[in-house]
XYZ file of C-alpha atoms in Angstrom:
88
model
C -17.776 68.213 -43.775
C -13.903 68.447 -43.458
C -11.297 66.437 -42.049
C -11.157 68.894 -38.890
C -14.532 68.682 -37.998
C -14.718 64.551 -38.192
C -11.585 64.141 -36.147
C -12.948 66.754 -33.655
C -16.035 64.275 -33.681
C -14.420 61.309 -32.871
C -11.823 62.830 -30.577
C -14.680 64.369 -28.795
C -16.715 60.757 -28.723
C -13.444 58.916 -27.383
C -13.108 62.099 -24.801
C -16.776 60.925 -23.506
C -16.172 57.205 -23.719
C -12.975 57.753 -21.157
C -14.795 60.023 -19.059
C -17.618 57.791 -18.532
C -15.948 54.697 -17.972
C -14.431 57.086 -15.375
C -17.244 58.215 -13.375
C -18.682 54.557 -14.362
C -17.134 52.990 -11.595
C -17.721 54.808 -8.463
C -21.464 55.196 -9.715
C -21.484 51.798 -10.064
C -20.056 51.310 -6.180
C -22.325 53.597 -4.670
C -25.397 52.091 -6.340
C -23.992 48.781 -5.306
C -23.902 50.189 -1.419
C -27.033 51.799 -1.718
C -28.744 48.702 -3.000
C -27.673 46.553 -0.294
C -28.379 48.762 2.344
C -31.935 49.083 1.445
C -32.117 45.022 1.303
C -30.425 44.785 4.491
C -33.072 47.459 6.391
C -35.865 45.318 4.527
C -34.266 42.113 6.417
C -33.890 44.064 9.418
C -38.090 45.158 9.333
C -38.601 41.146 8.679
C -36.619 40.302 11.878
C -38.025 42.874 14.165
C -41.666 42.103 12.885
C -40.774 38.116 13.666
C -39.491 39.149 17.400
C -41.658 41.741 17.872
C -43.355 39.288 20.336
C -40.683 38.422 22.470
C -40.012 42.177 23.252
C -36.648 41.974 21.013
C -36.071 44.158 18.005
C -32.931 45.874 16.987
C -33.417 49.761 15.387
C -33.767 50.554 12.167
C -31.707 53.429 10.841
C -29.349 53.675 8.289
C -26.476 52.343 10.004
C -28.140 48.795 11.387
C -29.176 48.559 7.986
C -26.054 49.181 5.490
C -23.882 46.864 8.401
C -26.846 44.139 7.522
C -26.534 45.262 3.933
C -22.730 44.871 3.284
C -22.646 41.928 5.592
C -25.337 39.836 5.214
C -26.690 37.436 7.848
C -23.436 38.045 9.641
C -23.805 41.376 9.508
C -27.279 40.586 11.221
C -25.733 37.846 13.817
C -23.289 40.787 14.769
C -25.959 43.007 15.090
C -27.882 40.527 17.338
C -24.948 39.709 19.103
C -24.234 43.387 19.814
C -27.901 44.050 21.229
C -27.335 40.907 23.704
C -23.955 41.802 24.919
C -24.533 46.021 25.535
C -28.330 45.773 26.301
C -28.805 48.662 23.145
């Protein structure tokens, strides 16, 4: 092997390196938002099945749940809050 082909080899390893720490980062966000957002609908299924009695549940779609997701219980206390006030 000659010194052309080994420095196209490790330019062309550093070349991937940069563009996956790149890309990296908004995968990483994304994953992050999708993540919560499916804990936040499973918290939202908990709380309707708990005041499912009382007549009082709050829809689950993806909206309800990535605000749950992102905010956590005040996310849900908003949510709550929002149902109360405008009767949703």
């Amino acid at each position: 092997m000659n010194v052309g082909a080994t420095a196209a080899y490790i330019l062309s390893a550093l070349l991937l390196l940069v563009v996956g720490r790149i890309f990296f980062k908004p995968l990483k966000g994304i994953l992050f938002l999708v993540l919560h957002s499916l804990l936040g609908g499973v918290g939202l299924y908990i709380f309707n099945l708990i005041f499912k009695g009382i007549g009082f549940t709050i829809g689950l779609n993806p909206v309800t749940a990535s605000v749950c997701g992102l905010f956590g219980l005040p996310g849900l206390v908003l949510l709550v809050l929002l149902k109360l006030v405008f009767s949703l």
